[in-house]
């Protein structure tokens, strides 16, 4: 608490130091306003106004990303309600996103609607997603399997990338900081009549905060678009990412010679159009991922794991009488694994889904739908859902949801080969695993006032059967397990307040109970209490000051609940100044009070760190 009070004093003192007497332009007076008319696409795969969405969805805009001075995408995701980021260290280390207690493999990540969770382990490599390429992020909290299938048990992170605009736009960014970190990026976009393009290149290098924690990556992305007319557009995206990362391992067993190399590439073609009264969306994509673990100590040993995903999706939507929308769709994916340790494995899936939504003349809406997935190796599953919202007045809305979902075991869950690490334990898969099954429901109330105040309280619960979790026993052997049943329930509270036009505060709190019902033990790495505070102050458009604080209570680190991580309290701050010529200076302080903490047992997090940079826009 003393650390928080100290941080608050620093923030408020800075408010008086920064200039605040200059009048803001009229168009900037509402830059912190709460906009209920903004568009979201993730809940139903079609555009709809935020205030009519029946599911809790957070939106991170390009301005939010820019003002945060963040280096990595997980920094901006970490401040959202019910989102918990687990990290293994500094830049380049493994980062996983958990929502409402759901594991990272139960949270689906999309880029422009293309799923990027690898079928190898079901998770997303967030290091491969550059911030320079992002226009906005939509994070849906809660089940979404009725639209997206397996992997969307806990929620969806949908990243929408930038496209070229009518005005030619170029940005050059250079940042430097602690641990000899260097970030450079170049983006360029333009629209010429009906053709548009956007190009980006990102370079990130760091020595890391531990020995053998170095990281080096290159990221290239290209997006081309063509508009046949106002209602029909085709887009083609492609890119690649490669990285080299040190793998220091556990603090209790440091490894100074292990390395990891990753190479990814993709191609994604999307068509959005209109045929008579129907809206049509078509998507074809291919993801390629090659991950190599290298032990450079003689004799040299290298494990290579290569995955390929081929996918297609089609959806048709139509609105009847301006109040009733129906969408139907179908999808197909083929997943391939070629591993030097797990051999070759392939499966495919077919899916059909539909969703209908009834609008109660701007007073609310009711939505129901279902999806049928048929896996060639796991069998078929049905994922129905129903949700609603209803405006009791112009300021108060109630909402609720009930849904079924499932997650199939990954290639690693089933086929990871036995590795004996001696006294340090080991790891192996379990070929007898079955799919997870989940039933979720939630209810909440939201309040809005004068575009200046927003508050939401949501109660949620998910009952799992055959929950799959990788856990370490007391001998440090890691294996996946199917728990007979588990329950995750809790409450999320979010309050957002725009004070005048210059100051915005966001506070959210998550209470979580997550237990294995068979053993009555807590699930690992789920804090019971999670507090977050974000403050943003901009006296004039040129200046922006931000501060954030995250407090996590104790988390158990093994299934027996005999080992736990202590509470942690981490405070970050940032400052940016934008000149009239388009030059922006930025500064970021992370872990300001040098908190000594861990997100994963025996993996330390970086101490106090400082970063600064300049971005030139023309």
Coordinates of C-alpha atoms in Angstrom, one line a residue:
X1 CA 0.0 0.0 0.0
X2 CA 2.9 2.4 0.8
X3 CA 4.3 1.7 -2.7
X4 CA 0.9 2.6 -4.3
X5 CA 0.6 5.8 -2.3
X6 CA 4.1 6.8 -3.3
X7 CA 3.3 6.1 -7.0
X8 CA 0.1 8.1 -6.7
X9 CA 1.9 11.1 -5.3
X10 CA 4.4 11.0 -8.1
X11 CA 1.6 10.9 -10.7
X12 CA -0.3 13.8 -9.2
X13 CA 2.8 15.8 -8.7
X14 CA 3.6 15.4 -12.4
X15 CA 0.1 16.7 -13.3
X16 CA 1.1 20.1 -11.9
X17 CA 4.6 20.1 -13.4
X18 CA 3.3 19.4 -17.0
X19 CA 1.7 22.4 -18.7
X20 CA -2.0 22.6 -18.3
X21 CA -3.0 26.1 -19.2
X22 CA -3.1 25.7 -22.9
X23 CA -6.6 25.2 -24.3
X24 CA -7.2 22.0 -26.2
X25 CA -8.7 22.1 -29.6
X26 CA -12.4 21.3 -29.9
X27 CA -11.8 18.0 -31.7
X28 CA -9.5 16.9 -28.8
X29 CA -11.9 17.7 -26.0
X30 CA -13.5 14.3 -26.2
X31 CA -10.3 12.2 -26.7
X32 CA -11.0 10.4 -23.4
X33 CA -14.8 10.1 -23.9
X34 CA -16.4 6.7 -23.6
X35 CA -17.8 5.9 -27.0
X36 CA -20.7 3.4 -27.1
X37 CA -21.2 3.9 -30.8
X38 CA -17.9 2.4 -31.8
X39 CA -17.9 -0.7 -33.9
X40 CA -16.9 -4.2 -32.8
X41 CA -16.7 -7.3 -35.0
X42 CA -15.4 -10.2 -32.7
X43 CA -18.6 -11.3 -30.9
X44 CA -20.6 -12.2 -34.1
X45 CA -18.0 -11.9 -36.9
X46 CA -20.1 -8.9 -38.2
X47 CA -19.9 -5.2 -37.5
X48 CA -22.2 -4.0 -34.7
X49 CA -22.2 -1.1 -32.3
X50 CA -20.4 -1.7 -29.0
X51 CA -23.5 -0.9 -26.9
X52 CA -25.5 -3.7 -28.6
X53 CA -23.0 -6.4 -28.0
X54 CA -24.3 -9.1 -25.7
X55 CA -20.8 -10.1 -24.5
X56 CA -18.1 -8.3 -22.5
X57 CA -15.6 -6.9 -25.0
X58 CA -12.7 -4.6 -24.4
X59 CA -11.3 -2.4 -27.2
X60 CA -7.7 -1.2 -27.4
X61 CA -7.3 1.5 -30.0
X62 CA -4.2 2.6 -31.9
X63 CA -4.1 5.7 -29.8
X64 CA -4.2 3.6 -26.6
X65 CA -1.2 1.7 -27.9
X66 CA 0.7 4.8 -28.9
X67 CA 0.1 6.6 -25.6
X68 CA 1.2 3.6 -23.6
X69 CA 4.8 3.7 -25.0
X70 CA 4.6 -0.1 -24.8
X71 CA 7.2 -2.3 -26.5
X72 CA 5.2 -5.6 -26.6
X73 CA 1.6 -6.4 -27.1
X74 CA 1.2 -8.2 -23.7
X75 CA 1.9 -4.8 -22.0
X76 CA -1.4 -3.4 -23.2
X77 CA -3.4 -6.6 -22.8
X78 CA -2.2 -6.9 -19.1
X79 CA -4.4 -4.0 -17.9
X80 CA -7.7 -5.4 -19.1
X81 CA -10.3 -6.9 -16.7
X82 CA -9.9 -10.6 -15.9
X83 CA -6.8 -10.8 -18.1
X84 CA -3.7 -12.3 -16.4
X85 CA -0.4 -12.4 -18.2
X86 CA 2.1 -15.1 -17.2
X87 CA 5.7 -14.5 -18.2
X88 CA 8.9 -16.4 -17.9
X89 CA 11.2 -13.3 -18.0
X90 CA 12.3 -10.4 -20.2
X91 CA 11.9 -9.8 -23.9
X92 CA 11.5 -12.9 -26.0
X93 CA 10.5 -15.2 -23.1
X94 CA 7.2 -17.2 -23.2
X95 CA 4.1 -15.1 -22.5
X96 CA 0.7 -16.5 -22.1
X97 CA -2.7 -14.7 -21.8
X98 CA -5.3 -16.1 -19.3
X99 CA -8.9 -14.7 -19.1
X100 CA -11.2 -15.5 -16.2
X101 CA -9.0 -18.3 -15.1
X102 CA -8.9 -20.0 -18.5
X103 CA -5.5 -21.2 -19.5
X104 CA -3.6 -19.8 -22.6
X105 CA -4.6 -22.7 -24.7
X106 CA -8.3 -22.0 -23.9
X107 CA -8.0 -18.4 -25.2
X108 CA -8.2 -18.1 -29.0
X109 CA -6.0 -15.5 -30.7
X110 CA -6.9 -14.1 -34.2
X111 CA -5.2 -11.7 -36.5
X112 CA -7.8 -10.3 -38.9
X113 CA -9.9 -13.3 -38.1
X114 CA -7.1 -15.8 -38.8
X115 CA -6.4 -18.2 -35.9
X116 CA -2.8 -18.2 -34.9
X117 CA -2.7 -20.6 -31.8
X118 CA -0.3 -23.3 -32.8
X119 CA -1.8 -26.8 -32.8
X120 CA 1.5 -28.0 -31.3
X121 CA 0.7 -26.6 -27.8
X122 CA -2.5 -24.6 -28.4
X123 CA -1.0 -21.3 -27.3
X124 CA 0.0 -18.1 -29.1
X125 CA 3.5 -16.7 -29.5
X126 CA 2.8 -13.1 -28.6
X127 CA 6.4 -12.2 -29.3
X128 CA 5.7 -12.6 -33.0
X129 CA 3.0 -9.8 -33.1
X130 CA 4.5 -6.3 -33.5
X131 CA 2.6 -3.3 -32.1
X132 CA 3.5 -1.2 -35.2
X133 CA 1.1 -3.3 -37.3
X134 CA -2.0 -3.0 -35.1
X135 CA -5.0 -0.7 -35.7
X136 CA -7.0 -2.0 -32.7
X137 CA -7.5 -5.1 -30.5
X138 CA -10.8 -6.5 -29.4
X139 CA -10.7 -8.8 -26.4
X140 CA -13.9 -10.8 -25.8
X141 CA -14.1 -12.3 -22.3
X142 CA -16.1 -15.5 -21.9
X143 CA -16.9 -18.4 -24.1
X144 CA -17.2 -18.0 -27.9
X145 CA -17.0 -21.5 -29.2
X146 CA -20.5 -21.2 -30.9
X147 CA -18.8 -19.0 -33.4
X148 CA -15.1 -19.9 -33.3
X149 CA -15.0 -23.6 -32.2
X150 CA -12.5 -25.2 -29.9
X151 CA -9.9 -23.0 -28.2
X152 CA -12.4 -20.2 -27.5
X153 CA -13.4 -21.5 -24.0
X154 CA -12.2 -18.5 -22.1
X155 CA -12.3 -15.8 -24.7
X156 CA -11.0 -14.4 -27.9
X157 CA -8.2 -11.9 -28.6
X158 CA -8.8 -10.4 -32.1
X159 CA -6.1 -8.2 -33.5
X160 CA -7.1 -6.0 -36.5
X161 CA -4.1 -4.8 -38.5
X162 CA -3.6 -1.5 -40.3
X163 CA -4.5 -0.8 -43.9
X164 CA -3.3 1.9 -46.2
X165 CA -5.2 5.2 -46.0
X166 CA -5.9 8.1 -48.5
X167 CA -3.0 10.1 -47.1
X168 CA 0.5 8.6 -47.4
X169 CA 1.8 7.7 -44.0
X170 CA 5.2 6.7 -42.8
X171 CA 6.6 6.1 -39.3
X172 CA 10.1 5.4 -38.1
X173 CA 10.6 4.4 -34.5
X174 CA 13.7 3.8 -32.5
X175 CA 13.8 2.8 -28.8
X176 CA 16.6 1.9 -26.4
X177 CA 16.6 0.8 -22.8
X178 CA 17.6 -1.4 -20.0
X179 CA 19.3 -4.8 -20.6
X180 CA 20.7 -3.3 -23.8
X181 CA 17.3 -3.4 -25.5
X182 CA 16.9 -2.0 -28.9
X183 CA 13.7 -1.7 -30.9
X184 CA 13.4 -0.3 -34.4
X185 CA 10.4 -0.3 -36.7
X186 CA 9.4 1.2 -40.0
X187 CA 5.8 1.3 -41.4
X188 CA 4.5 2.8 -44.6
X189 CA 1.0 2.8 -46.0
X190 CA -1.0 4.5 -48.8
X191 CA -4.2 4.2 -50.8
X192 CA -4.2 4.9 -54.5
X193 CA -7.7 5.1 -55.8
X194 CA -9.2 1.6 -55.1
X195 CA -5.8 0.0 -54.2
X196 CA -4.2 0.2 -50.8
X197 CA -1.1 -1.2 -49.2
X198 CA 0.6 -1.3 -45.8
X199 CA 4.1 -2.5 -45.1
X200 CA 5.9 -2.9 -41.8
X201 CA 9.3 -4.1 -40.5
X202 CA 10.2 -4.6 -36.8
X203 CA 13.6 -5.4 -35.2
X204 CA 13.9 -6.2 -31.5
X205 CA 17.1 -7.2 -29.6
X206 CA 17.9 -7.5 -25.9
X207 CA 20.5 -9.1 -23.7
X208 CA 17.8 -10.0 -21.1
X209 CA 18.0 -9.7 -17.4
X210 CA 19.6 -13.1 -16.9
X211 CA 22.6 -14.9 -18.4
X212 CA 21.6 -16.7 -21.7
X213 CA 18.4 -14.7 -21.9
X214 CA 19.3 -12.8 -25.0
X215 CA 16.7 -12.2 -27.8
X216 CA 16.9 -11.2 -31.4
X217 CA 13.9 -11.0 -33.8
X218 CA 12.9 -9.7 -37.2
X219 CA 9.3 -9.3 -38.3
X220 CA 8.0 -8.3 -41.8
X221 CA 4.4 -7.9 -42.8
X222 CA 2.6 -6.8 -46.0
X223 CA -1.1 -6.1 -46.5
X224 CA -2.6 -5.4 -50.0
X225 CA -6.2 -4.4 -50.6
X226 CA -8.5 -3.7 -53.5
X227 CA -12.0 -2.3 -53.4
X228 CA -14.2 -3.3 -56.3
X229 CA -16.9 -0.9 -55.1
X230 CA -18.2 0.4 -51.7
X231 CA -19.5 -3.0 -50.7
X232 CA -16.8 -5.4 -52.1
X233 CA -13.2 -5.6 -51.0
X234 CA -10.4 -8.2 -51.2
X235 CA -7.3 -8.2 -49.0
X236 CA -4.1 -10.3 -49.1
X237 CA -1.7 -10.4 -46.2
X238 CA 1.6 -12.2 -45.9
X239 CA 4.6 -12.0 -43.6
X240 CA 7.3 -13.8 -41.7
X241 CA 8.9 -13.7 -38.3
X242 CA 12.2 -15.2 -37.1
X243 CA 13.8 -15.1 -33.7
X244 CA 16.8 -16.4 -31.7
X245 CA 16.3 -16.7 -28.0
X246 CA 18.4 -17.9 -25.1
X247 CA 16.8 -20.5 -22.8
X248 CA 18.3 -20.1 -19.3
X249 CA 15.9 -22.5 -17.7
X250 CA 15.1 -22.6 -14.0
X251 CA 16.8 -20.3 -11.5
X252 CA 17.7 -23.5 -9.5
X253 CA 19.2 -25.1 -12.6
X254 CA 20.6 -22.4 -14.9
X255 CA 21.5 -23.5 -18.4
X256 CA 24.0 -21.3 -20.2
X257 CA 24.1 -23.0 -23.6
X258 CA 20.5 -23.9 -24.6
X259 CA 19.0 -21.8 -27.5
X260 CA 15.7 -21.6 -29.2
X261 CA 15.0 -20.6 -32.8
X262 CA 11.6 -19.8 -34.3
X263 CA 10.5 -19.2 -37.8
X264 CA 6.9 -18.3 -38.8
X265 CA 5.3 -17.3 -42.1
X266 CA 1.7 -16.9 -43.2
X267 CA -0.5 -16.0 -46.1
X268 CA -4.1 -14.8 -45.6
X269 CA -6.7 -13.9 -48.3
X270 CA -10.0 -12.3 -47.3
X271 CA -13.0 -11.3 -49.3
X272 CA -15.8 -9.1 -47.8
X273 CA -18.7 -8.4 -50.0
X274 CA -22.4 -8.1 -50.7
X275 CA -24.6 -10.3 -52.9
X276 CA -28.1 -9.0 -53.2
X277 CA -29.2 -8.6 -49.5
X278 CA -26.6 -10.9 -48.0
X279 CA -23.2 -10.0 -46.6
X280 CA -20.5 -12.5 -47.6
X281 CA -17.1 -13.1 -45.9
X282 CA -14.6 -15.6 -47.3
X283 CA -11.2 -16.5 -45.9
X284 CA -8.4 -18.7 -46.9
X285 CA -5.1 -19.0 -44.9
X286 CA -2.0 -20.9 -44.3
X287 CA 0.2 -20.8 -41.2
X288 CA 3.7 -22.3 -41.0
X289 CA 5.7 -22.6 -37.8
X290 CA 9.2 -24.1 -37.2
X291 CA 10.5 -24.3 -33.6
X292 CA 14.0 -25.5 -32.9
X293 CA 15.5 -26.3 -29.4
X294 CA 19.3 -26.4 -29.6
X295 CA 21.7 -27.6 -27.0
X296 CA 25.1 -26.2 -28.1
X297 CA 27.1 -28.1 -25.5
X298 CA 29.1 -30.9 -27.1
X299 CA 27.7 -33.1 -28.5
X300 CA 25.3 -30.7 -30.1
X301 CA 21.6 -31.7 -29.9
X302 CA 18.7 -30.2 -31.8
X303 CA 15.0 -30.9 -31.7
X304 CA 12.8 -29.5 -34.5
X305 CA 9.0 -29.2 -34.4
X306 CA 7.3 -28.0 -37.6
X307 CA 3.5 -27.3 -37.9
X308 CA 1.4 -26.4 -40.8
X309 CA -2.2 -25.2 -40.8
X310 CA -4.4 -24.9 -43.9
X311 CA -7.8 -23.3 -43.4
X312 CA -10.9 -21.9 -45.1
X313 CA -14.0 -20.2 -43.7
X314 CA -17.2 -18.9 -45.3
X315 CA -20.0 -16.9 -43.8
X316 CA -23.2 -15.4 -45.1
X317 CA -25.3 -12.9 -43.1
X318 CA -28.6 -11.2 -43.7
X319 CA -30.8 -8.8 -41.8
X320 CA -34.6 -9.2 -42.0
X321 CA -36.9 -6.2 -41.3
X322 CA -34.1 -4.3 -39.7
X323 CA -34.4 -6.2 -36.4
X324 CA -33.5 -9.9 -37.1
X325 CA -30.0 -11.0 -38.3
X326 CA -29.1 -14.5 -39.2
X327 CA -25.6 -15.8 -40.0
X328 CA -24.6 -19.2 -41.3
X329 CA -21.0 -20.4 -41.9
X330 CA -18.7 -23.3 -42.6
X331 CA -15.1 -23.9 -42.0
X332 CA -12.3 -26.5 -42.7
X333 CA -8.8 -26.8 -41.3
X334 CA -6.0 -29.3 -41.7
X335 CA -3.3 -29.4 -39.0
X336 CA 0.1 -31.2 -39.6
X337 CA 3.0 -31.8 -37.2
X338 CA 6.4 -33.0 -38.3
X339 CA 8.6 -33.4 -35.2
X340 CA 12.0 -34.9 -34.7
X341 CA 10.9 -36.2 -31.3
X342 CA 7.1 -36.7 -31.7
X343 CA 7.1 -38.1 -35.3
X344 CA 4.4 -37.0 -37.8
X345 CA 0.8 -36.5 -37.0
X346 CA -2.1 -35.0 -39.0
X347 CA -5.8 -34.3 -38.3
X348 CA -8.5 -32.2 -40.0
X349 CA -11.7 -30.6 -38.8
X350 CA -14.9 -29.6 -40.4
X351 CA -17.3 -27.1 -38.9
X352 CA -20.8 -25.7 -39.5
X353 CA -22.3 -22.9 -37.4
X354 CA -25.2 -20.5 -37.3
X355 CA -26.2 -17.5 -35.2
X356 CA -29.4 -15.4 -35.0
X357 CA -29.9 -12.1 -33.2
X358 CA -33.1 -10.3 -32.5
X359 CA -33.0 -6.6 -31.9
X360 CA -35.7 -5.1 -29.5
X361 CA -35.9 -1.7 -31.2
X362 CA -32.7 -0.3 -29.6
X363 CA -33.8 -1.5 -26.2
X364 CA -31.6 -4.6 -26.3
X365 CA -31.1 -7.8 -28.2
X366 CA -31.1 -11.6 -27.8
X367 CA -28.7 -13.9 -29.5
X368 CA -28.5 -17.6 -29.9
X369 CA -26.4 -19.9 -32.0
X370 CA -24.5 -23.2 -32.2
X371 CA -21.5 -24.7 -33.9
X372 CA -20.7 -28.3 -34.8
X373 CA -17.1 -29.3 -35.0
X374 CA -16.0 -32.7 -36.4
X375 CA -12.3 -33.7 -35.7
X376 CA -10.9 -36.6 -37.6
X377 CA -9.1 -37.8 -34.4
X378 CA -11.2 -36.4 -31.6
X379 CA -14.7 -36.9 -32.8
X380 CA -17.5 -34.3 -33.0
X381 CA -18.7 -31.7 -30.5
X382 CA -21.6 -29.3 -30.4
X383 CA -21.2 -25.8 -28.9
X384 CA -24.5 -24.0 -28.3
X385 CA -24.9 -20.6 -26.7
X386 CA -27.5 -18.0 -25.8
X387 CA -27.0 -14.4 -24.7
X388 CA -28.9 -11.2 -24.2
X389 CA -28.7 -7.6 -23.2
X390 CA -31.5 -5.2 -22.2
X391 CA -31.4 -1.5 -21.5
X392 CA -33.4 -0.7 -18.4
X393 CA -32.9 3.0 -19.1
X394 CA -30.6 5.1 -21.2
X395 CA -27.9 4.6 -18.6
X396 CA -28.3 1.0 -17.3
X397 CA -28.0 -2.3 -19.1
X398 CA -28.3 -5.9 -17.9
X399 CA -26.7 -8.8 -19.8
X400 CA -26.3 -12.5 -19.5
X401 CA -24.9 -15.6 -21.3
X402 CA -24.9 -19.4 -21.2
X403 CA -22.7 -21.5 -23.4
X404 CA -21.0 -24.9 -23.9
X405 CA -17.5 -25.2 -25.3
X406 CA -14.6 -27.7 -25.5
X407 CA -10.9 -28.0 -26.1
X408 CA -9.2 -30.9 -27.7
X409 CA -5.8 -32.1 -26.6
X410 CA -2.9 -30.6 -28.5
X411 CA -0.1 -32.5 -30.2
X412 CA 2.1 -31.9 -27.2
X413 CA -0.5 -33.0 -24.8
X414 CA -0.8 -36.3 -26.5
X415 CA 2.6 -37.1 -28.0
X416 CA 5.4 -35.2 -26.1
X417 CA 8.2 -37.7 -25.8
X418 CA 9.5 -38.7 -22.4
X419 CA 12.5 -36.5 -21.3
X420 CA 14.3 -37.4 -18.1
X421 CA 16.1 -34.5 -16.6
X422 CA 17.6 -36.5 -13.7
X423 CA 17.3 -34.9 -10.3
X424 CA 15.5 -32.0 -12.0
X425 CA 12.5 -34.0 -13.0
X426 CA 11.3 -34.4 -16.6
X427 CA 8.4 -34.0 -19.0
X428 CA 6.2 -36.3 -21.0
X429 CA 2.8 -36.3 -22.8
X430 CA -0.1 -38.6 -22.1
X431 CA -1.7 -40.3 -25.1
X432 CA -4.8 -41.3 -23.2
X433 CA -6.1 -37.7 -22.6
X434 CA -9.6 -36.9 -23.6
X435 CA -11.0 -33.5 -24.7
X436 CA -12.1 -30.9 -22.2
X437 CA -15.7 -30.0 -21.9
X438 CA -17.0 -26.8 -20.3
X439 CA -20.3 -25.2 -19.5
X440 CA -20.2 -21.4 -18.7
X441 CA -22.8 -18.9 -17.7
X442 CA -22.6 -15.3 -16.6
X443 CA -24.8 -12.3 -15.7
X444 CA -24.0 -8.7 -15.1
X445 CA -25.1 -5.0 -15.1
X446 CA -23.5 -2.0 -16.8
X447 CA -23.9 1.7 -16.2
X448 CA -23.0 4.6 -18.5
X449 CA -23.3 8.3 -17.9
X450 CA -22.7 11.4 -20.2
X451 CA -19.9 9.6 -22.1
X452 CA -17.8 10.2 -19.0
X453 CA -18.5 7.2 -16.8
X454 CA -18.8 3.4 -17.4
X455 CA -19.1 0.7 -14.9
X456 CA -19.7 -3.0 -15.2
X457 CA -20.1 -5.9 -12.7
X458 CA -20.2 -9.4 -14.1
X459 CA -20.5 -12.7 -12.2
X460 CA -19.3 -15.8 -14.1
X461 CA -18.9 -19.5 -13.6
X462 CA -17.5 -22.3 -15.7
X463 CA -17.8 -26.0 -14.9
X464 CA -15.1 -28.2 -16.5
X465 CA -15.1 -31.9 -17.1
X466 CA -11.7 -33.5 -18.0
X467 CA -9.8 -30.2 -17.6
X468 CA -6.3 -30.6 -19.1
X469 CA -3.5 -28.9 -17.1
X470 CA 0.2 -29.5 -17.3
X471 CA 1.4 -29.7 -13.7
X472 CA 4.6 -30.6 -11.9
X473 CA 4.7 -33.1 -9.1
X474 CA 7.0 -32.8 -6.1
X475 CA 9.8 -34.5 -8.2
X476 CA 9.4 -31.8 -10.9
X477 CA 8.0 -34.2 -13.5
X478 CA 5.6 -32.3 -15.8
X479 CA 2.7 -34.2 -17.3
X480 CA -0.8 -33.2 -18.6
X481 CA -3.7 -34.4 -16.5
X482 CA -7.5 -34.8 -17.1
X483 CA -9.0 -33.7 -13.8
X484 CA -12.4 -35.3 -13.2
X485 CA -14.0 -31.9 -12.8
X486 CA -13.1 -28.3 -11.9
X487 CA -15.0 -25.1 -11.3
X488 CA -13.9 -21.6 -12.0
X489 CA -16.2 -18.9 -10.7
X490 CA -15.8 -15.3 -9.8
X491 CA -16.6 -11.7 -10.4
X492 CA -15.1 -8.9 -12.5
X493 CA -15.6 -5.2 -11.8
X494 CA -14.6 -2.5 -14.2
X495 CA -15.0 1.3 -13.7
X496 CA -13.9 3.8 -16.2
X497 CA -14.1 7.5 -15.6
X498 CA -13.2 10.4 -17.9
X499 CA -12.5 13.4 -15.7
X500 CA -13.1 16.5 -17.8
X501 CA -11.3 16.1 -21.1
X502 CA -7.8 15.7 -19.8
X503 CA -7.8 12.8 -17.3
X504 CA -9.0 9.3 -17.5
X505 CA -9.0 6.6 -14.8
X506 CA -9.7 2.9 -15.2
X507 CA -9.9 0.5 -12.3
X508 CA -10.8 -3.2 -12.5
X509 CA -10.9 -6.0 -10.0
X510 CA -11.3 -9.7 -10.5
X511 CA -12.2 -12.2 -7.8
X512 CA -11.5 -15.8 -8.8
X513 CA -12.2 -19.2 -7.2
X514 CA -10.6 -22.0 -9.3
X515 CA -10.6 -25.5 -7.8
X516 CA -10.2 -29.1 -8.8
X517 CA -13.4 -30.5 -7.4
X518 CA -12.0 -34.0 -7.1
X519 CA -9.1 -33.0 -4.8
X520 CA -10.5 -29.8 -3.5
X521 CA -7.2 -28.1 -4.4
X522 CA -6.7 -24.8 -6.0
X523 CA -5.7 -24.7 -9.7
X524 CA -2.2 -23.4 -10.2
X525 CA -1.3 -19.8 -11.1
X526 CA -4.8 -18.4 -10.6
X527 CA -4.7 -15.4 -8.1
X528 CA -7.9 -15.1 -6.0
X529 CA -7.7 -11.4 -6.1
X530 CA -6.4 -9.3 -9.0
X531 CA -6.4 -5.5 -8.9
X532 CA -5.5 -3.1 -11.7
X533 CA -5.4 0.7 -12.0
X534 CA -4.6 2.8 -15.0
X535 CA -4.4 6.6 -15.1
X536 CA -3.9 8.7 -18.2
X537 CA -3.5 12.5 -18.2
X538 CA -3.2 14.7 -21.3
X539 CA -3.4 18.4 -20.5
X540 CA -2.9 19.2 -24.2
X541 CA -2.7 16.9 -27.2
X542 CA 1.1 17.2 -27.2
X543 CA 1.6 15.6 -23.8
X544 CA 0.5 12.3 -22.4
X545 CA 1.4 10.9 -19.0
X546 CA 0.3 7.5 -17.8
X547 CA 0.7 5.2 -14.8
X548 CA -0.5 1.7 -14.2
X549 CA -0.4 -0.6 -11.2
X550 CA -1.2 -4.3 -10.9
X551 CA -1.6 -6.2 -7.6
X552 CA -1.8 -10.0 -7.5
X553 CA -2.4 -12.1 -4.4
X554 CA -0.8 -15.5 -3.7
X555 CA -0.9 -18.1 -6.4
X556 CA -0.3 -21.8 -5.9
X557 CA 2.5 -23.2 -8.1
X558 CA 1.8 -27.0 -7.8
X559 CA -1.2 -29.2 -7.7
X560 CA -0.7 -30.3 -4.1
X561 CA -0.9 -26.6 -3.1
X562 CA 2.3 -27.0 -1.1
X563 CA 4.2 -24.4 -3.1
X564 CA 3.0 -20.8 -3.8
X565 CA 4.2 -17.6 -5.3
X566 CA 4.0 -14.6 -3.1
X567 CA 1.8 -11.5 -3.8
X568 CA 3.3 -9.0 -6.2
X569 CA 2.7 -5.3 -6.8
X570 CA 4.1 -3.8 -10.0
X571 CA 3.9 -0.1 -11.0
X572 CA 4.8 1.2 -14.5
X573 CA 4.7 4.7 -15.9
X574 CA 5.1 6.4 -19.3
X575 CA 5.5 9.9 -20.7
X576 CA 5.2 11.1 -24.3
X577 CA 5.6 14.4 -26.1
X578 CA 4.5 15.0 -29.7
X579 CA 5.8 18.0 -31.6
X580 CA 4.0 19.8 -34.4
X581 CA 6.2 18.3 -37.1
X582 CA 5.1 14.8 -36.2
X583 CA 8.1 13.9 -34.0
X584 CA 7.2 12.1 -30.8
X585 CA 9.5 11.5 -27.8
X586 CA 8.6 8.7 -25.3
X587 CA 9.8 7.4 -22.0
X588 CA 8.8 4.4 -20.1
X589 CA 9.6 3.2 -16.6
X590 CA 8.7 -0.5 -15.8
X591 CA 8.6 -2.0 -12.3
X592 CA 9.3 1.4 -10.8
X593 CA 9.8 0.1 -7.3
X594 CA 12.0 -2.8 -8.3
X595 CA 9.7 -5.5 -7.1
X596 CA 11.3 -8.9 -6.8
X597 CA 8.6 -11.4 -8.1
X598 CA 7.9 -14.4 -10.3
X599 CA 5.0 -15.2 -12.6
X600 CA 6.1 -18.8 -13.0
X601 CA 7.8 -20.8 -10.3
X602 CA 11.6 -20.5 -10.5
X603 CA 11.6 -18.0 -13.3
X604 CA 12.5 -14.4 -12.2
X605 CA 11.0 -11.3 -13.7
X606 CA 13.1 -8.2 -14.6
X607 CA 13.7 -5.5 -12.0
X608 CA 13.4 -1.8 -12.5
X609 CA 13.9 -0.9 -16.2
X610 CA 13.8 2.3 -18.3
X611 CA 13.2 2.8 -22.0
X612 CA 13.2 5.8 -24.2
X613 CA 12.7 6.5 -27.9
X614 CA 11.7 8.8 -30.7
X615 CA 9.1 8.3 -33.5
X616 CA 9.1 10.3 -36.6
X617 CA 5.8 10.5 -38.7
X618 CA 5.5 12.0 -42.1

